[in-house]
Amino acid sequence: YRPLNFIGFVYRELRQGLTDIEEMFKLLDQAAEIQDKPDARSLVVTGPVIRFDNVSFHYDPDRPILKNVSFEVPAGKTVAIVGPTGAGKSTISRLLYRFYDVTGGSISIDGQDLRDVTQESLRSAIGMVPQDTVLFNDTIGYNIEYGRPGASTEDVRAAAAMAQVGPFIETLPKGYDTPVGERGLKLSGGEKQRVAIARTILKAPSILILDEATSALDTKTERDIQSALDVVSQNRTSVVIAHRLSTVVNADEILVLRDGAIAERGNHTALLQQDGLYAQMWNRQREVSEAEEQLRRTADDPEGFVRRGTPAAE
Ligand code: ATP
């Protein structure tokens, strides 16, 4: 009976294995949507200056997402993109990384159209901290080193320290050898984001895209990381996508995107003076953060709250 049972087990395992292999080959046979041209050259970075020229884009033909968007990020400068949710902000970063090709207009870096250069050379020039970080089911050290495979341990540690995640890693019993779990599920959102920032710091790219890079962090950590990111983005051409406007006040230019088109543009002061959508968003966020600050103070000092504010104390 037992050998027969064993044959059943082996048979089942073999069938499962064959099915998995079939699925894997199906996946490998999928043609990538974005292909390099046969005569594609490597991107030559001199500035780098990024130019969006009348860019239009849709995922589905019956729903345009970006409509004639034009802007330029001069070498070493920072352009921030803000706007209501669903306006198309992350789509701009995906187009720049060439996950998709534009459906109208063009994007170029130092005068070279993204469609004419190899994807590998393009992506090696860009460091991206995305909205949802993908971590590999390996150690924290491996996940940071992925930014520049072969980097020395000191460099990995320096990048982790700069991204404010070093002290946390050192408190873990296994330190940099701690496994992060499937897709990084053993780390909190903020820790994952900091690992992604460390990875990008290690890569030291000439173009930086930060897509809501500090959205999962509390205000204090956000402030600390923001200063680290400011250092990283200095002299790098950067595109920063943000919900929290406090993180983009220092940007050289801020684009306010609404329904896939640029509704307002200018620096922080100029936009506040325009008293339009940006000023509205700024005032709303200031009220919310003041309320949060008040709540935090109350939580830190509940007795003070009773002393100050309740009839019982009077
Ligand atoms: P948020 O601030 O919420 O991140 P966003 O401005 O970054 O929003 P995008 O992610 O650029 O918005 O998405 C713009 C629009 O495109 C959204 O309405 C979204 O539903 C749609 N969209 C995004 N990705 C796809 C996709 N792969 N296929 C079809 N539609 C998509």
mmCIF file of C-alpha atoms and ligand atoms in Angstrom:
data_model
loop_
_atom_site.group_PDB
_atom_site.id
_atom_site.type_symbol
_atom_site.label_atom_id
_atom_site.label_comp_id
_atom_site.label_asym_id
_atom_site.label_seq_id
_atom_site.Cartn_x
_atom_site.Cartn_y
_atom_site.Cartn_z
ATOM 1 C CA TYR A 1 0.000 0.000 0.000
ATOM 2 C CA ARG A 2 2.717 2.448 0.927
ATOM 3 C CA PRO A 3 4.712 2.218 -2.347
ATOM 4 C CA LEU A 4 1.427 2.658 -4.275
ATOM 5 C CA ASN A 5 0.609 5.713 -2.205
ATOM 6 C CA PHE A 6 4.076 7.046 -2.939
ATOM 7 C CA ILE A 7 3.591 6.558 -6.699
ATOM 8 C CA GLY A 8 0.377 8.593 -6.431
ATOM 9 C CA PHE A 9 2.270 11.374 -4.681
ATOM 10 C CA VAL A 10 5.084 11.431 -7.239
ATOM 11 C CA TYR A 11 2.597 11.399 -10.115
ATOM 12 C CA ARG A 12 0.732 14.388 -8.666
ATOM 13 C CA GLU A 13 3.961 16.333 -8.140
ATOM 14 C CA LEU A 14 5.089 15.621 -11.701
ATOM 15 C CA ARG A 15 1.760 16.774 -13.159
ATOM 16 C CA GLN A 16 1.915 19.965 -11.105
ATOM 17 C CA GLY A 17 5.505 20.588 -12.167
ATOM 18 C CA LEU A 18 4.625 20.149 -15.849
ATOM 19 C CA THR A 19 1.670 22.505 -15.552
ATOM 20 C CA ASP A 20 3.878 25.148 -13.895
ATOM 21 C CA ILE A 21 6.523 24.790 -16.609
ATOM 22 C CA GLU A 22 3.864 25.198 -19.304
ATOM 23 C CA GLU A 23 2.653 28.405 -17.614
ATOM 24 C CA MET A 24 6.202 29.679 -17.357
ATOM 25 C CA PHE A 25 6.852 29.115 -21.083
ATOM 26 C CA LYS A 26 3.575 30.843 -21.938
ATOM 27 C CA LEU A 27 4.801 33.842 -19.962
ATOM 28 C CA LEU A 28 8.203 33.788 -21.655
ATOM 29 C CA ASP A 29 6.500 33.671 -25.065
ATOM 30 C CA GLN A 30 4.578 36.881 -24.389
ATOM 31 C CA ALA A 31 5.966 39.590 -26.633
ATOM 32 C CA ALA A 32 6.886 42.775 -24.722
ATOM 33 C CA GLU A 33 4.743 45.736 -25.760
ATOM 34 C CA ILE A 34 7.731 48.034 -25.805
ATOM 35 C CA GLN A 35 10.490 46.873 -28.140
ATOM 36 C CA ASP A 36 13.816 48.512 -28.931
ATOM 37 C CA LYS A 37 14.140 49.654 -32.540
ATOM 38 C CA PRO A 38 16.617 47.498 -34.506
ATOM 39 C CA ASP A 39 18.934 50.513 -34.832
ATOM 40 C CA ALA A 40 18.378 51.806 -31.252
ATOM 41 C CA ARG A 41 21.428 53.483 -29.749
ATOM 42 C CA SER A 42 22.496 53.865 -26.143
ATOM 43 C CA LEU A 43 21.281 57.000 -24.442
ATOM 44 C CA VAL A 44 24.079 59.533 -24.114
ATOM 45 C CA VAL A 45 23.543 61.637 -21.012
ATOM 46 C CA THR A 46 25.172 65.048 -21.044
ATOM 47 C CA GLY A 47 22.783 67.322 -19.106
ATOM 48 C CA PRO A 48 20.443 65.597 -18.633
ATOM 49 C CA VAL A 49 17.571 67.794 -19.864
ATOM 50 C CA ILE A 50 14.137 66.151 -19.998
ATOM 51 C CA ARG A 51 11.586 67.476 -22.497
ATOM 52 C CA PHE A 52 7.932 66.566 -22.821
ATOM 53 C CA ASP A 53 6.723 67.975 -26.115
ATOM 54 C CA ASN A 54 2.932 68.018 -26.595
ATOM 55 C CA VAL A 55 2.638 64.570 -25.061
ATOM 56 C CA SER A 56 -0.701 62.794 -25.285
ATOM 57 C CA PHE A 57 -1.341 59.339 -23.945
ATOM 58 C CA HIS A 58 -4.129 56.845 -23.357
ATOM 59 C CA TYR A 59 -4.212 53.327 -21.938
ATOM 60 C CA ASP A 60 -7.542 52.676 -23.701
ATOM 61 C CA PRO A 61 -8.240 54.600 -26.931
ATOM 62 C CA ASP A 62 -11.623 55.772 -25.671
ATOM 63 C CA ARG A 63 -10.204 57.366 -22.515
ATOM 64 C CA PRO A 64 -7.437 59.957 -22.975
ATOM 65 C CA ILE A 65 -5.237 60.323 -19.890
ATOM 66 C CA LEU A 66 -2.675 62.991 -20.870
ATOM 67 C CA LYS A 67 -3.581 65.823 -23.233
ATOM 68 C CA ASN A 68 -0.857 67.891 -24.912
ATOM 69 C CA VAL A 69 1.444 68.064 -21.909
ATOM 70 C CA SER A 70 4.617 70.100 -22.511
ATOM 71 C CA PHE A 71 7.317 70.930 -20.021
ATOM 72 C CA GLU A 72 11.066 70.882 -19.627
ATOM 73 C CA VAL A 73 13.227 69.880 -16.695
ATOM 74 C CA PRO A 74 16.560 71.707 -17.081
ATOM 75 C CA ALA A 75 19.733 69.882 -16.088
ATOM 76 C CA GLY A 76 20.113 69.575 -12.337
ATOM 77 C CA LYS A 77 16.719 71.146 -11.613
ATOM 78 C CA THR A 78 13.623 69.749 -9.917
ATOM 79 C CA VAL A 79 10.142 69.840 -11.379
ATOM 80 C CA ALA A 80 7.278 68.750 -9.157
ATOM 81 C CA ILE A 81 3.968 67.412 -10.414
ATOM 82 C CA VAL A 82 0.957 67.775 -8.164
ATOM 83 C CA GLY A 83 -2.776 67.512 -8.685
ATOM 84 C CA PRO A 84 -5.889 65.614 -7.736
ATOM 85 C CA THR A 85 -5.836 61.827 -7.658
ATOM 86 C CA GLY A 86 -6.229 60.200 -11.081
ATOM 87 C CA ALA A 87 -4.964 63.314 -12.897
ATOM 88 C CA GLY A 88 -2.206 61.323 -14.620
ATOM 89 C CA LYS A 89 0.821 62.137 -12.448
ATOM 90 C CA SER A 90 2.186 58.597 -12.145
ATOM 91 C CA THR A 91 1.490 58.056 -15.824
ATOM 92 C CA ILE A 92 4.102 60.743 -16.569
ATOM 93 C CA SER A 93 6.713 58.810 -14.577
ATOM 94 C CA ARG A 94 5.763 55.557 -16.352
ATOM 95 C CA LEU A 95 6.171 57.223 -19.744
ATOM 96 C CA LEU A 96 9.543 58.638 -18.759
ATOM 97 C CA TYR A 97 10.694 55.175 -17.706
ATOM 98 C CA ARG A 98 9.194 53.936 -20.989
ATOM 99 C CA PHE A 99 6.836 51.344 -19.600
ATOM 100 C CA TYR A 100 4.594 52.682 -22.378
ATOM 101 C CA ASP A 101 5.171 54.708 -25.534
ATOM 102 C CA VAL A 102 3.431 58.040 -25.946
ATOM 103 C CA THR A 103 0.459 58.084 -28.300
ATOM 104 C CA GLY A 104 1.126 61.673 -29.423
ATOM 105 C CA GLY A 105 4.042 64.114 -29.182
ATOM 106 C CA SER A 106 7.432 63.052 -27.874
ATOM 107 C CA ILE A 107 9.636 62.734 -24.813
ATOM 108 C CA SER A 108 13.343 63.317 -25.106
ATOM 109 C CA ILE A 109 16.387 63.335 -22.877
ATOM 110 C CA ASP A 110 19.243 65.543 -24.062
ATOM 111 C CA GLY A 111 17.588 65.753 -27.468
ATOM 112 C CA GLN A 112 17.275 61.978 -27.943
ATOM 113 C CA ASP A 113 13.743 60.656 -28.379
ATOM 114 C CA LEU A 114 13.094 57.865 -25.884
ATOM 115 C CA ARG A 115 11.812 55.650 -28.728
ATOM 116 C CA ASP A 116 15.221 55.808 -30.445
ATOM 117 C CA VAL A 117 17.349 54.647 -27.519
ATOM 118 C CA THR A 118 17.679 51.235 -25.873
ATOM 119 C CA GLN A 119 15.484 50.615 -22.851
ATOM 120 C CA GLU A 120 18.462 49.309 -20.913
ATOM 121 C CA SER A 121 20.512 52.488 -21.315
ATOM 122 C CA LEU A 122 17.468 54.629 -20.535
ATOM 123 C CA ARG A 123 16.576 52.771 -17.366
ATOM 124 C CA SER A 124 20.140 52.656 -16.124
ATOM 125 C CA ALA A 125 20.192 56.478 -16.229
ATOM 126 C CA ILE A 126 17.005 56.797 -14.175
ATOM 127 C CA GLY A 127 16.472 56.036 -10.504
ATOM 128 C CA MET A 128 12.850 55.665 -9.532
ATOM 129 C CA VAL A 129 11.294 55.495 -6.093
ATOM 130 C CA PRO A 130 7.806 54.288 -6.982
ATOM 131 C CA GLN A 131 4.522 54.587 -5.121
ATOM 132 C CA ASP A 132 4.459 50.891 -4.257
ATOM 133 C CA THR A 133 7.904 49.463 -3.818
ATOM 134 C CA VAL A 134 8.567 45.950 -5.045
ATOM 135 C CA LEU A 135 10.974 44.050 -2.843
ATOM 136 C CA PHE A 136 12.389 40.622 -3.604
ATOM 137 C CA ASN A 137 11.871 37.734 -1.233
ATOM 138 C CA ASP A 138 15.484 37.932 -0.073
ATOM 139 C CA THR A 139 17.431 39.822 2.589
ATOM 140 C CA ILE A 140 17.262 43.580 3.253
ATOM 141 C CA GLY A 141 20.935 43.876 2.228
ATOM 142 C CA TYR A 142 20.220 42.188 -1.117
ATOM 143 C CA ASN A 143 17.259 44.453 -1.748
ATOM 144 C CA ILE A 144 19.336 47.592 -1.200
ATOM 145 C CA GLU A 145 22.284 46.258 -3.197
ATOM 146 C CA TYR A 146 19.922 45.644 -6.110
ATOM 147 C CA GLY A 147 20.328 49.365 -6.897
ATOM 148 C CA ARG A 148 23.959 48.663 -7.881
ATOM 149 C CA PRO A 149 24.748 44.935 -7.914
ATOM 150 C CA GLY A 150 28.249 44.296 -6.637
ATOM 151 C CA ALA A 151 28.340 47.426 -4.439
ATOM 152 C CA SER A 152 30.564 47.129 -1.369
ATOM 153 C CA THR A 153 29.070 46.525 2.076
ATOM 154 C CA GLU A 154 30.205 50.005 3.175
ATOM 155 C CA ASP A 155 28.370 51.628 0.270
ATOM 156 C CA VAL A 156 25.186 49.659 1.071
ATOM 157 C CA ARG A 157 25.404 50.776 4.699
ATOM 158 C CA ALA A 158 26.087 54.384 3.777
ATOM 159 C CA ALA A 159 23.023 54.404 1.481
ATOM 160 C CA ALA A 160 20.888 52.841 4.237
ATOM 161 C CA ALA A 161 22.083 55.460 6.716
ATOM 162 C CA MET A 162 21.282 58.279 4.304
ATOM 163 C CA ALA A 163 17.775 56.889 3.761
ATOM 164 C CA GLN A 164 17.288 56.794 7.556
ATOM 165 C CA VAL A 165 16.793 53.026 7.569
ATOM 166 C CA GLY A 166 20.268 52.017 8.842
ATOM 167 C CA PRO A 167 19.559 52.301 12.604
ATOM 168 C CA PHE A 168 16.355 50.262 12.185
ATOM 169 C CA ILE A 169 18.192 47.486 10.316
ATOM 170 C CA GLU A 170 20.894 47.369 12.988
ATOM 171 C CA THR A 171 18.283 46.721 15.686
ATOM 172 C CA LEU A 172 17.128 43.570 13.882
ATOM 173 C CA PRO A 173 18.692 40.356 15.228
ATOM 174 C CA LYS A 174 19.916 39.343 11.769
ATOM 175 C CA GLY A 175 20.675 42.904 10.613
ATOM 176 C CA TYR A 176 21.187 43.215 6.872
ATOM 177 C CA ASP A 177 20.594 39.442 6.499
ATOM 178 C CA THR A 178 16.977 39.696 7.662
ATOM 179 C CA PRO A 179 14.620 38.220 5.048
ATOM 180 C CA VAL A 180 11.919 40.680 3.961
ATOM 181 C CA GLY A 181 9.326 38.050 2.970
ATOM 182 C CA GLU A 182 7.231 37.761 -0.177
ATOM 183 C CA ARG A 183 7.080 41.250 -1.799
ATOM 184 C CA GLY A 184 8.527 42.663 1.433
ATOM 185 C CA LEU A 185 5.464 41.873 3.559
ATOM 186 C CA LYS A 186 7.538 41.603 6.748
ATOM 187 C CA LEU A 187 8.376 45.327 6.566
ATOM 188 C CA SER A 188 6.015 48.202 7.218
ATOM 189 C CA GLY A 189 5.069 50.549 4.375
ATOM 190 C CA GLY A 190 7.462 53.226 5.638
ATOM 191 C CA GLU A 191 10.355 50.776 6.051
ATOM 192 C CA LYS A 192 9.810 49.444 2.534
ATOM 193 C CA GLN A 193 9.814 52.959 1.174
ATOM 194 C CA ARG A 194 13.065 53.732 2.941
ATOM 195 C CA VAL A 195 14.659 50.551 1.542
ATOM 196 C CA ALA A 196 13.585 51.747 -1.928
ATOM 197 C CA ILE A 197 15.121 55.170 -1.265
ATOM 198 C CA ALA A 198 18.368 53.544 -0.079
ATOM 199 C CA ARG A 199 18.384 51.444 -3.248
ATOM 200 C CA THR A 200 18.081 54.555 -5.394
ATOM 201 C CA ILE A 201 20.732 56.433 -3.405
ATOM 202 C CA LEU A 202 23.082 53.503 -4.049
ATOM 203 C CA LYS A 203 22.294 53.548 -7.773
ATOM 204 C CA ALA A 204 23.242 57.263 -7.929
ATOM 205 C CA PRO A 205 21.414 57.893 -11.214
ATOM 206 C CA SER A 206 21.637 61.128 -13.194
ATOM 207 C CA ILE A 207 17.827 61.373 -13.362
ATOM 208 C CA LEU A 208 15.640 60.878 -10.333
ATOM 209 C CA ILE A 209 11.901 60.165 -10.282
ATOM 210 C CA LEU A 210 10.231 60.256 -6.891
ATOM 211 C CA ASP A 211 6.626 59.117 -7.045
ATOM 212 C CA GLU A 212 5.040 59.886 -3.679
ATOM 213 C CA ALA A 213 8.362 58.800 -2.188
ATOM 214 C CA THR A 214 7.499 59.812 1.347
ATOM 215 C CA SER A 215 3.760 59.089 1.383
ATOM 216 C CA ALA A 216 3.901 56.158 3.819
ATOM 217 C CA LEU A 217 5.951 57.973 6.450
ATOM 218 C CA ASP A 218 5.000 59.912 9.537
ATOM 219 C CA THR A 219 5.666 63.649 9.517
ATOM 220 C CA LYS A 220 8.944 63.493 11.474
ATOM 221 C CA THR A 221 10.496 60.683 9.405
ATOM 222 C CA GLU A 222 9.207 62.396 6.287
ATOM 223 C CA ARG A 223 11.061 65.562 7.243
ATOM 224 C CA ASP A 224 14.282 63.607 7.889
ATOM 225 C CA ILE A 225 14.046 61.724 4.615
ATOM 226 C CA GLN A 226 13.064 64.816 2.739
ATOM 227 C CA SER A 227 16.360 66.379 3.714
ATOM 228 C CA ALA A 228 18.177 63.201 2.567
ATOM 229 C CA LEU A 229 16.259 63.313 -0.711
ATOM 230 C CA ASP A 230 17.115 66.992 -1.115
ATOM 231 C CA VAL A 231 20.784 66.074 -0.859
ATOM 232 C CA VAL A 232 20.350 63.242 -3.369
ATOM 233 C CA SER A 233 18.436 65.367 -5.842
ATOM 234 C CA GLN A 234 20.944 68.225 -5.702
ATOM 235 C CA ASN A 235 22.540 68.592 -9.129
ATOM 236 C CA ARG A 236 20.366 65.769 -10.428
ATOM 237 C CA THR A 237 17.543 66.318 -12.851
ATOM 238 C CA SER A 238 14.525 65.321 -10.793
ATOM 239 C CA VAL A 239 10.823 64.803 -11.295
ATOM 240 C CA VAL A 240 8.927 64.687 -8.029
ATOM 241 C CA ILE A 241 5.314 63.553 -7.843
ATOM 242 C CA ALA A 242 3.594 64.431 -4.613
ATOM 243 C CA HIS A 243 0.304 64.612 -2.820
ATOM 244 C CA ARG A 244 1.668 66.441 0.189
ATOM 245 C CA LEU A 245 2.535 69.873 -1.115
ATOM 246 C CA SER A 246 4.850 70.589 1.820
ATOM 247 C CA THR A 247 7.381 68.251 0.156
ATOM 248 C CA VAL A 248 7.598 70.272 -3.068
ATOM 249 C CA VAL A 249 7.780 73.907 -1.934
ATOM 250 C CA ASN A 250 11.448 74.083 -2.921
ATOM 251 C CA ALA A 251 10.965 72.685 -6.439
ATOM 252 C CA ASP A 252 12.181 74.949 -9.262
ATOM 253 C CA GLU A 253 8.860 74.562 -11.046
ATOM 254 C CA ILE A 254 5.575 73.026 -9.946
ATOM 255 C CA LEU A 255 3.089 71.730 -12.516
ATOM 256 C CA VAL A 256 -0.500 71.388 -11.386
ATOM 257 C CA LEU A 257 -2.099 68.621 -13.406
ATOM 258 C CA ARG A 258 -5.848 68.388 -13.710
ATOM 259 C CA ASP A 259 -7.652 65.869 -15.922
ATOM 260 C CA GLY A 260 -4.471 65.112 -17.833
ATOM 261 C CA ALA A 261 -3.617 68.714 -18.733
ATOM 262 C CA ILE A 262 -1.407 71.296 -17.043
ATOM 263 C CA ALA A 263 -3.789 73.686 -15.285
ATOM 264 C CA GLU A 264 -1.219 75.897 -13.535
ATOM 265 C CA ARG A 265 2.563 76.170 -13.428
ATOM 266 C CA GLY A 266 5.155 78.210 -11.600
ATOM 267 C CA ASN A 267 7.087 78.125 -8.348
ATOM 268 C CA HIS A 268 5.417 77.832 -4.947
ATOM 269 C CA THR A 269 5.158 81.583 -4.291
ATOM 270 C CA ALA A 270 3.896 82.410 -7.766
ATOM 271 C CA LEU A 271 1.259 79.673 -7.588
ATOM 272 C CA LEU A 272 0.006 80.876 -4.212
ATOM 273 C CA GLN A 273 -0.314 84.369 -5.666
ATOM 274 C CA GLN A 274 -2.391 83.006 -8.575
ATOM 275 C CA ASP A 275 -4.902 81.898 -5.953
ATOM 276 C CA GLY A 276 -6.128 79.010 -8.100
ATOM 277 C CA LEU A 277 -6.224 75.230 -7.713
ATOM 278 C CA TYR A 278 -2.753 75.060 -6.116
ATOM 279 C CA ALA A 279 -3.604 77.722 -3.535
ATOM 280 C CA GLN A 280 -6.829 75.845 -2.727
ATOM 281 C CA MET A 281 -4.970 72.550 -2.268
ATOM 282 C CA TRP A 282 -2.292 74.274 -0.165
ATOM 283 C CA ASN A 283 -4.834 75.886 2.174
ATOM 284 C CA ARG A 284 -6.770 72.648 2.590
ATOM 285 C CA GLN A 285 -3.618 70.698 3.421
ATOM 286 C CA ARG A 286 -2.448 73.364 5.846
ATOM 287 C CA GLU A 287 -5.730 73.132 7.754
ATOM 288 C CA VAL A 288 -5.455 69.334 7.913
ATOM 289 C CA SER A 289 -1.858 69.410 9.111
ATOM 290 C CA GLU A 290 -2.652 72.040 11.737
ATOM 291 C CA ALA A 291 -5.490 69.840 13.017
ATOM 292 C CA GLU A 292 -3.123 66.843 13.073
ATOM 293 C CA GLU A 293 -0.512 68.825 14.944
ATOM 294 C CA GLN A 294 -3.138 69.885 17.495
ATOM 295 C CA LEU A 295 -4.226 66.258 17.954
ATOM 296 C CA ARG A 296 -0.625 65.124 18.348
ATOM 297 C CA ARG A 297 0.022 67.765 21.004
ATOM 298 C CA THR A 298 -3.112 66.676 22.817
ATOM 299 C CA ALA A 299 -2.027 63.038 22.730
ATOM 300 C CA ASP A 300 1.426 64.003 24.065
ATOM 301 C CA ASP A 301 -0.047 66.105 26.867
ATOM 302 C CA PRO A 302 -3.587 64.983 27.739
ATOM 303 C CA GLU A 303 -3.521 66.756 31.102
ATOM 304 C CA GLY A 304 -2.687 70.043 29.454
ATOM 305 C CA PHE A 305 -5.693 69.490 27.234
ATOM 306 C CA VAL A 306 -7.894 68.946 30.310
ATOM 307 C CA ARG A 307 -6.373 72.024 31.995
ATOM 308 C CA ARG A 308 -6.861 74.177 28.957
ATOM 309 C CA GLY A 309 -10.021 72.985 27.411
ATOM 310 C CA THR A 310 -12.584 71.104 29.482
ATOM 311 C CA PRO A 311 -15.191 72.424 31.921
ATOM 312 C CA ALA A 312 -14.195 69.712 34.427
ATOM 313 C CA ALA A 313 -10.813 71.386 34.921
ATOM 314 C CA GLU A 314 -12.385 74.744 35.434
HETATM 315 P P1 ATP B 1 -2.735 59.185 -7.756
HETATM 316 O O1 ATP B 1 -2.478 60.547 -7.227
HETATM 317 O O2 ATP B 1 -3.975 58.579 -7.172
HETATM 318 O O3 ATP B 1 -1.557 58.279 -7.741
HETATM 319 P P2 ATP B 1 -2.267 59.803 -10.532
HETATM 320 O O4 ATP B 1 -2.493 61.218 -10.878
HETATM 321 O O5 ATP B 1 -0.851 59.373 -10.337
HETATM 322 O O6 ATP B 1 -3.158 59.403 -9.293
HETATM 323 P P3 ATP B 1 -2.320 57.838 -12.645
HETATM 324 O O7 ATP B 1 -1.851 56.652 -11.885
HETATM 325 O O8 ATP B 1 -1.369 58.491 -13.575
HETATM 326 O O9 ATP B 1 -2.956 58.931 -11.667
HETATM 327 O O10 ATP B 1 -3.618 57.401 -13.456
HETATM 328 C C1 ATP B 1 -4.341 58.286 -14.296
HETATM 329 C C2 ATP B 1 -5.582 57.580 -14.809
HETATM 330 O O11 ATP B 1 -5.200 56.476 -15.620
HETATM 331 C C3 ATP B 1 -6.451 57.025 -13.675
HETATM 332 O O12 ATP B 1 -7.773 57.415 -13.912
HETATM 333 C C4 ATP B 1 -6.302 55.517 -13.794
HETATM 334 O O13 ATP B 1 -7.542 54.898 -13.543
HETATM 335 C C5 ATP B 1 -5.882 55.300 -15.220
HETATM 336 N N1 ATP B 1 -4.936 54.163 -15.347
HETATM 337 C C6 ATP B 1 -3.766 54.039 -14.676
HETATM 338 N N2 ATP B 1 -3.127 52.903 -15.052
HETATM 339 C C7 ATP B 1 -3.908 52.299 -15.983
HETATM 340 C C8 ATP B 1 -3.792 51.093 -16.751
HETATM 341 N N3 ATP B 1 -2.718 50.295 -16.647
HETATM 342 N N4 ATP B 1 -4.813 50.796 -17.591
HETATM 343 C C9 ATP B 1 -5.877 51.609 -17.719
HETATM 344 N N5 ATP B 1 -6.049 52.768 -17.023
HETATM 345 C C10 ATP B 1 -5.081 53.115 -16.170
#
